[in-house]
Every structure is written in structure tokens, then in C-alpha cells.
Amino acid sequence: MTRKQRRLTLIGGSLAVLAIAAALVLNALRDSILFFSTPTMATEKQIQPGQRFRLGGMVREGSLVRGEQLKVKFEVTDGNAILPVTYQGILPDLFREGQGIISEGALDAQGVFKADTVLAKHDENYMPKAVAEELKKTGHWKDDYDKKPQKAPGVQGSVSEGIRK
């Protein structure tokens, strides 16, 4: 083999190894990706039972039912569709009816979302972007969701502003 042929063989082999490594990484990531859906999107997409996804929306007023051994049933809505959810575990402190949540899990054969993780918004101004967009589309968006918190009278800036000075 000439020097040029050896160099081309080395480059070709390197590219093949790189392509195989990239394919393996993408295949591994595909299994861990969870798509976000609202109740309307979940019913429109005809999501198959057992397929994991993230469900986002508002906890429907009057739907929260607490059972034995930390079992909880509630309904998540985006204003158009309602999806029943079951969860077993400790709910976040900020979880309540009328609250925006994100939960991870899968649908069962009866169309009930079996959540294994429930996340509640962390303050009164946080709303996941996709949930906010869906609420705006359905007309359930409140104008005060966009407002920034007001500073208390006599308070100069924030703690982080004071640290930077």
C-alpha cells in the first residue's frame, strides 16, 4: 500500500467508527426522550397504552380524590379535554386544584394516565411554555400570568442585585 492509500483507509475507518458511535448514541437517546402533550394532544395523537410521555395542564377543580397508601386520583385539563390521572406517592407541596402541573407516565388500557412523577410549578409566575401556549389557544389564559411580581414598598432591588454592587 502506498502512503496515500493507507491515509485514505485510516480516514475511512475512522469515519465508519464515528458513524457507528453516533448511531448508538442516537438510539440510546431515542429511548429516553419523553414528549410533552396536553390532554387534547394526547387524545388527538391516539397515544398507545404503555407509551411514556409528559402530560401538562391544570388540575381540574373538584377532581382531587385521595385514597389509602398515598394513592391519588385527579383530572388534568387544558380547557378542551380532560384526562384522568392516578398517582401513588407524595405530591409536591405546591400541588392543588387549579394548579398547573407536569406529570410523567403512560396511559393504561382504560385511557387513565398512570403517573410516576408529578411536578408542580415552583412559584405563582412560572408556567411551562407549552402549557401556556395551549392555555392561550383555548382561551383559558389569565392576563396576570404574564405579570412580574411587584417589589414590596421600600425595597431597593433584589438580593442578587445587592450582591453584584
JSON list of C-alpha atoms in Angstrom, two decimals:
[
{"chain": "A", "resi": 1, "resn": "MET", "atom": "CA", "xyz": [0.00, 0.00, 0.00]},
{"chain": "A", "resi": 2, "resn": "THR", "atom": "CA", "xyz": [1.14, 3.45, -0.75]},
{"chain": "A", "resi": 3, "resn": "ARG", "atom": "CA", "xyz": [1.15, 6.21, 1.79]},
{"chain": "A", "resi": 4, "resn": "LYS", "atom": "CA", "xyz": [-1.92, 7.82, 0.22]},
{"chain": "A", "resi": 5, "resn": "GLN", "atom": "CA", "xyz": [-3.89, 4.55, 0.32]},
{"chain": "A", "resi": 6, "resn": "ARG", "atom": "CA", "xyz": [-3.02, 3.99, 3.99]},
{"chain": "A", "resi": 7, "resn": "ARG", "atom": "CA", "xyz": [-4.15, 7.53, 4.85]},
{"chain": "A", "resi": 8, "resn": "LEU", "atom": "CA", "xyz": [-7.46, 7.08, 2.99]},
{"chain": "A", "resi": 9, "resn": "THR", "atom": "CA", "xyz": [-8.02, 3.70, 4.68]},
{"chain": "A", "resi": 10, "resn": "LEU", "atom": "CA", "xyz": [-7.37, 5.26, 8.10]},
{"chain": "A", "resi": 11, "resn": "ILE", "atom": "CA", "xyz": [-9.74, 8.17, 7.39]},
{"chain": "A", "resi": 12, "resn": "GLY", "atom": "CA", "xyz": [-12.44, 5.83, 6.05]},
{"chain": "A", "resi": 13, "resn": "GLY", "atom": "CA", "xyz": [-12.13, 3.53, 9.07]},
{"chain": "A", "resi": 14, "resn": "SER", "atom": "CA", "xyz": [-12.29, 6.49, 11.45]},
{"chain": "A", "resi": 15, "resn": "LEU", "atom": "CA", "xyz": [-15.43, 7.80, 9.76]},
{"chain": "A", "resi": 16, "resn": "ALA", "atom": "CA", "xyz": [-17.04, 4.36, 9.96]},
{"chain": "A", "resi": 17, "resn": "VAL", "atom": "CA", "xyz": [-16.27, 4.08, 13.70]},
{"chain": "A", "resi": 18, "resn": "LEU", "atom": "CA", "xyz": [-17.60, 7.62, 14.24]},
{"chain": "A", "resi": 19, "resn": "ALA", "atom": "CA", "xyz": [-20.81, 6.82, 12.34]},
{"chain": "A", "resi": 20, "resn": "ILE", "atom": "CA", "xyz": [-21.38, 3.66, 14.39]},
{"chain": "A", "resi": 21, "resn": "ALA", "atom": "CA", "xyz": [-20.78, 5.55, 17.65]},
{"chain": "A", "resi": 22, "resn": "ALA", "atom": "CA", "xyz": [-23.21, 8.31, 16.61]},
{"chain": "A", "resi": 23, "resn": "ALA", "atom": "CA", "xyz": [-25.86, 5.73, 15.68]},
{"chain": "A", "resi": 24, "resn": "LEU", "atom": "CA", "xyz": [-25.51, 4.01, 19.06]},
{"chain": "A", "resi": 25, "resn": "VAL", "atom": "CA", "xyz": [-25.79, 7.31, 20.96]},
{"chain": "A", "resi": 26, "resn": "LEU", "atom": "CA", "xyz": [-28.87, 8.41, 19.00]},
{"chain": "A", "resi": 27, "resn": "ASN", "atom": "CA", "xyz": [-30.51, 5.01, 19.51]},
{"chain": "A", "resi": 28, "resn": "ALA", "atom": "CA", "xyz": [-29.91, 5.23, 23.28]},
{"chain": "A", "resi": 29, "resn": "LEU", "atom": "CA", "xyz": [-31.29, 8.78, 23.43]},
{"chain": "A", "resi": 30, "resn": "ARG", "atom": "CA", "xyz": [-34.40, 7.81, 21.48]},
{"chain": "A", "resi": 31, "resn": "ASP", "atom": "CA", "xyz": [-35.46, 5.51, 24.31]},
{"chain": "A", "resi": 32, "resn": "SER", "atom": "CA", "xyz": [-35.07, 8.21, 26.97]},
{"chain": "A", "resi": 33, "resn": "ILE", "atom": "CA", "xyz": [-36.87, 11.06, 25.18]},
{"chain": "A", "resi": 34, "resn": "LEU", "atom": "CA", "xyz": [-40.28, 11.91, 26.64]},
{"chain": "A", "resi": 35, "resn": "PHE", "atom": "CA", "xyz": [-42.59, 14.03, 24.54]},
{"chain": "A", "resi": 36, "resn": "PHE", "atom": "CA", "xyz": [-44.82, 16.68, 26.13]},
{"chain": "A", "resi": 37, "resn": "SER", "atom": "CA", "xyz": [-48.57, 16.59, 25.50]},
{"chain": "A", "resi": 38, "resn": "THR", "atom": "CA", "xyz": [-51.67, 18.31, 26.79]},
{"chain": "A", "resi": 39, "resn": "PRO", "atom": "CA", "xyz": [-54.88, 16.29, 27.29]},
{"chain": "A", "resi": 40, "resn": "THR", "atom": "CA", "xyz": [-56.16, 17.48, 23.89]},
{"chain": "A", "resi": 41, "resn": "MET", "atom": "CA", "xyz": [-52.94, 16.49, 22.16]},
{"chain": "A", "resi": 42, "resn": "ALA", "atom": "CA", "xyz": [-52.96, 13.10, 23.92]},
{"chain": "A", "resi": 43, "resn": "THR", "atom": "CA", "xyz": [-56.45, 12.31, 22.61]},
{"chain": "A", "resi": 44, "resn": "GLU", "atom": "CA", "xyz": [-55.75, 13.64, 19.11]},
{"chain": "A", "resi": 45, "resn": "LYS", "atom": "CA", "xyz": [-52.47, 11.73, 18.74]},
{"chain": "A", "resi": 46, "resn": "GLN", "atom": "CA", "xyz": [-54.09, 8.45, 19.78]},
{"chain": "A", "resi": 47, "resn": "ILE", "atom": "CA", "xyz": [-51.14, 7.69, 22.07]},
{"chain": "A", "resi": 48, "resn": "GLN", "atom": "CA", "xyz": [-50.77, 3.95, 22.56]},
{"chain": "A", "resi": 49, "resn": "PRO", "atom": "CA", "xyz": [-51.14, 2.41, 26.05]},
{"chain": "A", "resi": 50, "resn": "GLY", "atom": "CA", "xyz": [-47.75, 1.96, 27.68]},
{"chain": "A", "resi": 51, "resn": "GLN", "atom": "CA", "xyz": [-46.03, 4.70, 25.66]},
{"chain": "A", "resi": 52, "resn": "ARG", "atom": "CA", "xyz": [-44.34, 7.12, 28.08]},
{"chain": "A", "resi": 53, "resn": "PHE", "atom": "CA", "xyz": [-44.88, 10.86, 27.73]},
{"chain": "A", "resi": 54, "resn": "ARG", "atom": "CA", "xyz": [-45.18, 14.04, 29.78]},
{"chain": "A", "resi": 55, "resn": "LEU", "atom": "CA", "xyz": [-48.67, 15.34, 30.44]},
{"chain": "A", "resi": 56, "resn": "GLY", "atom": "CA", "xyz": [-49.14, 19.01, 31.23]},
{"chain": "A", "resi": 57, "resn": "GLY", "atom": "CA", "xyz": [-52.15, 21.09, 32.14]},
{"chain": "A", "resi": 58, "resn": "MET", "atom": "CA", "xyz": [-54.23, 22.33, 35.05]},
{"chain": "A", "resi": 59, "resn": "VAL", "atom": "CA", "xyz": [-55.59, 20.13, 37.84]},
{"chain": "A", "resi": 60, "resn": "ARG", "atom": "CA", "xyz": [-59.37, 20.27, 37.38]},
{"chain": "A", "resi": 61, "resn": "GLU", "atom": "CA", "xyz": [-61.27, 21.84, 40.28]},
{"chain": "A", "resi": 62, "resn": "GLY", "atom": "CA", "xyz": [-63.16, 19.26, 42.35]},
{"chain": "A", "resi": 63, "resn": "SER", "atom": "CA", "xyz": [-61.38, 16.27, 40.83]},
{"chain": "A", "resi": 64, "resn": "LEU", "atom": "CA", "xyz": [-58.80, 15.50, 43.52]},
{"chain": "A", "resi": 65, "resn": "VAL", "atom": "CA", "xyz": [-59.55, 12.26, 45.41]},
{"chain": "A", "resi": 66, "resn": "ARG", "atom": "CA", "xyz": [-57.07, 10.97, 47.98]},
{"chain": "A", "resi": 67, "resn": "GLY", "atom": "CA", "xyz": [-57.04, 7.25, 48.75]},
{"chain": "A", "resi": 68, "resn": "GLU", "atom": "CA", "xyz": [-55.18, 4.84, 51.00]},
{"chain": "A", "resi": 69, "resn": "GLN", "atom": "CA", "xyz": [-51.41, 4.39, 50.92]},
{"chain": "A", "resi": 70, "resn": "LEU", "atom": "CA", "xyz": [-50.75, 7.75, 49.22]},
{"chain": "A", "resi": 71, "resn": "LYS", "atom": "CA", "xyz": [-52.90, 6.89, 46.19]},
{"chain": "A", "resi": 72, "resn": "VAL", "atom": "CA", "xyz": [-54.30, 9.97, 44.47]},
{"chain": "A", "resi": 73, "resn": "LYS", "atom": "CA", "xyz": [-56.74, 10.40, 41.58]},
{"chain": "A", "resi": 74, "resn": "PHE", "atom": "CA", "xyz": [-57.29, 13.71, 39.80]},
{"chain": "A", "resi": 75, "resn": "GLU", "atom": "CA", "xyz": [-58.04, 15.07, 36.35]},
{"chain": "A", "resi": 76, "resn": "VAL", "atom": "CA", "xyz": [-55.81, 17.24, 34.19]},
{"chain": "A", "resi": 77, "resn": "THR", "atom": "CA", "xyz": [-57.40, 19.63, 31.70]},
{"chain": "A", "resi": 78, "resn": "ASP", "atom": "CA", "xyz": [-56.26, 22.16, 29.15]},
{"chain": "A", "resi": 79, "resn": "GLY", "atom": "CA", "xyz": [-59.72, 23.66, 28.77]},
{"chain": "A", "resi": 80, "resn": "ASN", "atom": "CA", "xyz": [-60.79, 21.39, 25.90]},
{"chain": "A", "resi": 81, "resn": "ALA", "atom": "CA", "xyz": [-60.12, 17.84, 27.03]},
{"chain": "A", "resi": 82, "resn": "ILE", "atom": "CA", "xyz": [-59.88, 16.12, 30.39]},
{"chain": "A", "resi": 83, "resn": "LEU", "atom": "CA", "xyz": [-57.57, 13.22, 31.16]},
{"chain": "A", "resi": 84, "resn": "PRO", "atom": "CA", "xyz": [-57.89, 11.20, 34.41]},
{"chain": "A", "resi": 85, "resn": "VAL", "atom": "CA", "xyz": [-54.61, 10.66, 36.26]},
{"chain": "A", "resi": 86, "resn": "THR", "atom": "CA", "xyz": [-53.65, 8.25, 39.04]},
{"chain": "A", "resi": 87, "resn": "TYR", "atom": "CA", "xyz": [-50.52, 8.59, 41.13]},
{"chain": "A", "resi": 88, "resn": "GLN", "atom": "CA", "xyz": [-49.11, 6.82, 44.16]},
{"chain": "A", "resi": 89, "resn": "GLY", "atom": "CA", "xyz": [-46.62, 8.77, 46.21]},
{"chain": "A", "resi": 90, "resn": "ILE", "atom": "CA", "xyz": [-46.06, 12.06, 47.94]},
{"chain": "A", "resi": 91, "resn": "LEU", "atom": "CA", "xyz": [-47.34, 15.01, 45.94]},
{"chain": "A", "resi": 92, "resn": "PRO", "atom": "CA", "xyz": [-45.34, 18.26, 45.79]},
{"chain": "A", "resi": 93, "resn": "ASP", "atom": "CA", "xyz": [-46.20, 20.83, 48.49]},
{"chain": "A", "resi": 94, "resn": "LEU", "atom": "CA", "xyz": [-47.49, 23.25, 45.83]},
{"chain": "A", "resi": 95, "resn": "PHE", "atom": "CA", "xyz": [-49.87, 20.70, 44.27]},
{"chain": "A", "resi": 96, "resn": "ARG", "atom": "CA", "xyz": [-53.52, 21.75, 44.45]},
{"chain": "A", "resi": 97, "resn": "GLU", "atom": "CA", "xyz": [-56.65, 22.02, 42.33]},
{"chain": "A", "resi": 98, "resn": "GLY", "atom": "CA", "xyz": [-56.47, 24.74, 39.70]},
{"chain": "A", "resi": 99, "resn": "GLN", "atom": "CA", "xyz": [-52.67, 24.40, 39.67]},
{"chain": "A", "resi": 100, "resn": "GLY", "atom": "CA", "xyz": [-50.52, 23.91, 36.59]},
{"chain": "A", "resi": 101, "resn": "ILE", "atom": "CA", "xyz": [-48.63, 20.60, 36.68]},
{"chain": "A", "resi": 102, "resn": "ILE", "atom": "CA", "xyz": [-46.41, 18.36, 34.59]},
{"chain": "A", "resi": 103, "resn": "SER", "atom": "CA", "xyz": [-46.54, 14.61, 35.16]},
{"chain": "A", "resi": 104, "resn": "GLU", "atom": "CA", "xyz": [-44.60, 11.76, 33.59]},
{"chain": "A", "resi": 105, "resn": "GLY", "atom": "CA", "xyz": [-46.02, 8.33, 32.94]},
{"chain": "A", "resi": 106, "resn": "ALA", "atom": "CA", "xyz": [-48.09, 6.33, 30.47]},
{"chain": "A", "resi": 107, "resn": "LEU", "atom": "CA", "xyz": [-51.70, 5.60, 29.58]},
{"chain": "A", "resi": 108, "resn": "ASP", "atom": "CA", "xyz": [-53.19, 2.28, 30.62]},
{"chain": "A", "resi": 109, "resn": "ALA", "atom": "CA", "xyz": [-55.65, 0.23, 28.54]},
{"chain": "A", "resi": 110, "resn": "GLN", "atom": "CA", "xyz": [-58.65, 2.15, 30.01]},
{"chain": "A", "resi": 111, "resn": "GLY", "atom": "CA", "xyz": [-57.22, 5.55, 28.98]},
{"chain": "A", "resi": 112, "resn": "VAL", "atom": "CA", "xyz": [-56.15, 6.55, 32.51]},
{"chain": "A", "resi": 113, "resn": "PHE", "atom": "CA", "xyz": [-52.76, 8.26, 32.78]},
{"chain": "A", "resi": 114, "resn": "LYS", "atom": "CA", "xyz": [-50.63, 6.37, 35.33]},
{"chain": "A", "resi": 115, "resn": "ALA", "atom": "CA", "xyz": [-48.15, 8.95, 36.59]},
{"chain": "A", "resi": 116, "resn": "ASP", "atom": "CA", "xyz": [-44.89, 8.02, 38.26]},
{"chain": "A", "resi": 117, "resn": "THR", "atom": "CA", "xyz": [-43.74, 11.64, 38.68]},
{"chain": "A", "resi": 118, "resn": "VAL", "atom": "CA", "xyz": [-45.78, 14.78, 39.40]},
{"chain": "A", "resi": 119, "resn": "LEU", "atom": "CA", "xyz": [-44.22, 18.24, 39.28]},
{"chain": "A", "resi": 120, "resn": "ALA", "atom": "CA", "xyz": [-45.98, 21.44, 40.35]},
{"chain": "A", "resi": 121, "resn": "LYS", "atom": "CA", "xyz": [-44.99, 24.95, 39.37]},
{"chain": "A", "resi": 122, "resn": "HIS", "atom": "CA", "xyz": [-42.48, 26.45, 41.77]},
{"chain": "A", "resi": 123, "resn": "ASP", "atom": "CA", "xyz": [-43.99, 29.91, 42.19]},
{"chain": "A", "resi": 124, "resn": "GLU", "atom": "CA", "xyz": [-47.03, 31.88, 41.16]},
{"chain": "A", "resi": 125, "resn": "ASN", "atom": "CA", "xyz": [-45.41, 33.19, 37.98]},
{"chain": "A", "resi": 126, "resn": "TYR", "atom": "CA", "xyz": [-43.98, 30.02, 36.47]},
{"chain": "A", "resi": 127, "resn": "MET", "atom": "CA", "xyz": [-45.86, 28.32, 33.66]},
{"chain": "A", "resi": 128, "resn": "PRO", "atom": "CA", "xyz": [-44.21, 25.84, 31.26]},
{"chain": "A", "resi": 129, "resn": "LYS", "atom": "CA", "xyz": [-44.08, 27.43, 27.80]},
{"chain": "A", "resi": 130, "resn": "ALA", "atom": "CA", "xyz": [-46.00, 24.65, 26.06]},
{"chain": "A", "resi": 131, "resn": "VAL", "atom": "CA", "xyz": [-48.75, 24.70, 28.72]},
{"chain": "A", "resi": 132, "resn": "ALA", "atom": "CA", "xyz": [-49.00, 28.49, 28.47]},
{"chain": "A", "resi": 133, "resn": "GLU", "atom": "CA", "xyz": [-49.32, 28.33, 24.68]},
{"chain": "A", "resi": 134, "resn": "GLU", "atom": "CA", "xyz": [-52.09, 25.70, 24.90]},
{"chain": "A", "resi": 135, "resn": "LEU", "atom": "CA", "xyz": [-53.97, 27.73, 27.54]},
{"chain": "A", "resi": 136, "resn": "LYS", "atom": "CA", "xyz": [-53.75, 30.82, 25.31]},
{"chain": "A", "resi": 137, "resn": "LYS", "atom": "CA", "xyz": [-55.10, 28.84, 22.33]},
{"chain": "A", "resi": 138, "resn": "THR", "atom": "CA", "xyz": [-58.06, 27.54, 24.32]},
{"chain": "A", "resi": 139, "resn": "GLY", "atom": "CA", "xyz": [-58.86, 30.92, 25.91]},
{"chain": "A", "resi": 140, "resn": "HIS", "atom": "CA", "xyz": [-58.12, 29.85, 29.49]},
{"chain": "A", "resi": 141, "resn": "TRP", "atom": "CA", "xyz": [-55.10, 32.14, 29.83]},
{"chain": "A", "resi": 142, "resn": "LYS", "atom": "CA", "xyz": [-55.26, 34.75, 32.55]},
{"chain": "A", "resi": 143, "resn": "ASP", "atom": "CA", "xyz": [-53.52, 38.07, 31.88]},
{"chain": "A", "resi": 144, "resn": "ASP", "atom": "CA", "xyz": [-51.98, 38.11, 35.34]},
{"chain": "A", "resi": 145, "resn": "TYR", "atom": "CA", "xyz": [-49.87, 35.01, 34.45]},
{"chain": "A", "resi": 146, "resn": "ASP", "atom": "CA", "xyz": [-47.55, 37.32, 32.48]},
{"chain": "A", "resi": 147, "resn": "LYS", "atom": "CA", "xyz": [-47.15, 39.95, 35.19]},
{"chain": "A", "resi": 148, "resn": "LYS", "atom": "CA", "xyz": [-43.88, 40.17, 37.10]},
{"chain": "A", "resi": 149, "resn": "PRO", "atom": "CA", "xyz": [-44.08, 40.14, 40.90]},
{"chain": "A", "resi": 150, "resn": "GLN", "atom": "CA", "xyz": [-44.19, 43.59, 42.42]},
{"chain": "A", "resi": 151, "resn": "LYS", "atom": "CA", "xyz": [-41.48, 44.69, 44.83]},
{"chain": "A", "resi": 152, "resn": "ALA", "atom": "CA", "xyz": [-42.55, 45.49, 48.34]},
{"chain": "A", "resi": 153, "resn": "PRO", "atom": "CA", "xyz": [-42.62, 49.22, 49.14]},
{"chain": "A", "resi": 154, "resn": "GLY", "atom": "CA", "xyz": [-39.28, 50.48, 50.36]},
{"chain": "A", "resi": 155, "resn": "VAL", "atom": "CA", "xyz": [-37.32, 47.51, 48.99]},
{"chain": "A", "resi": 156, "resn": "GLN", "atom": "CA", "xyz": [-34.42, 48.51, 46.77]},
{"chain": "A", "resi": 157, "resn": "GLY", "atom": "CA", "xyz": [-33.73, 45.86, 44.11]},
{"chain": "A", "resi": 158, "resn": "SER", "atom": "CA", "xyz": [-33.27, 42.17, 44.77]},
{"chain": "A", "resi": 159, "resn": "VAL", "atom": "CA", "xyz": [-30.78, 40.23, 46.85]},
{"chain": "A", "resi": 160, "resn": "SER", "atom": "CA", "xyz": [-28.78, 39.31, 43.75]},
{"chain": "A", "resi": 161, "resn": "GLU", "atom": "CA", "xyz": [-28.62, 42.99, 42.71]},
{"chain": "A", "resi": 162, "resn": "GLY", "atom": "CA", "xyz": [-27.22, 43.84, 46.15]},
{"chain": "A", "resi": 163, "resn": "ILE", "atom": "CA", "xyz": [-24.57, 41.13, 45.83]},
{"chain": "A", "resi": 164, "resn": "ARG", "atom": "CA", "xyz": [-23.44, 42.42, 42.42]},
{"chain": "A", "resi": 165, "resn": "LYS", "atom": "CA", "xyz": [-22.98, 46.01, 43.71]}
]
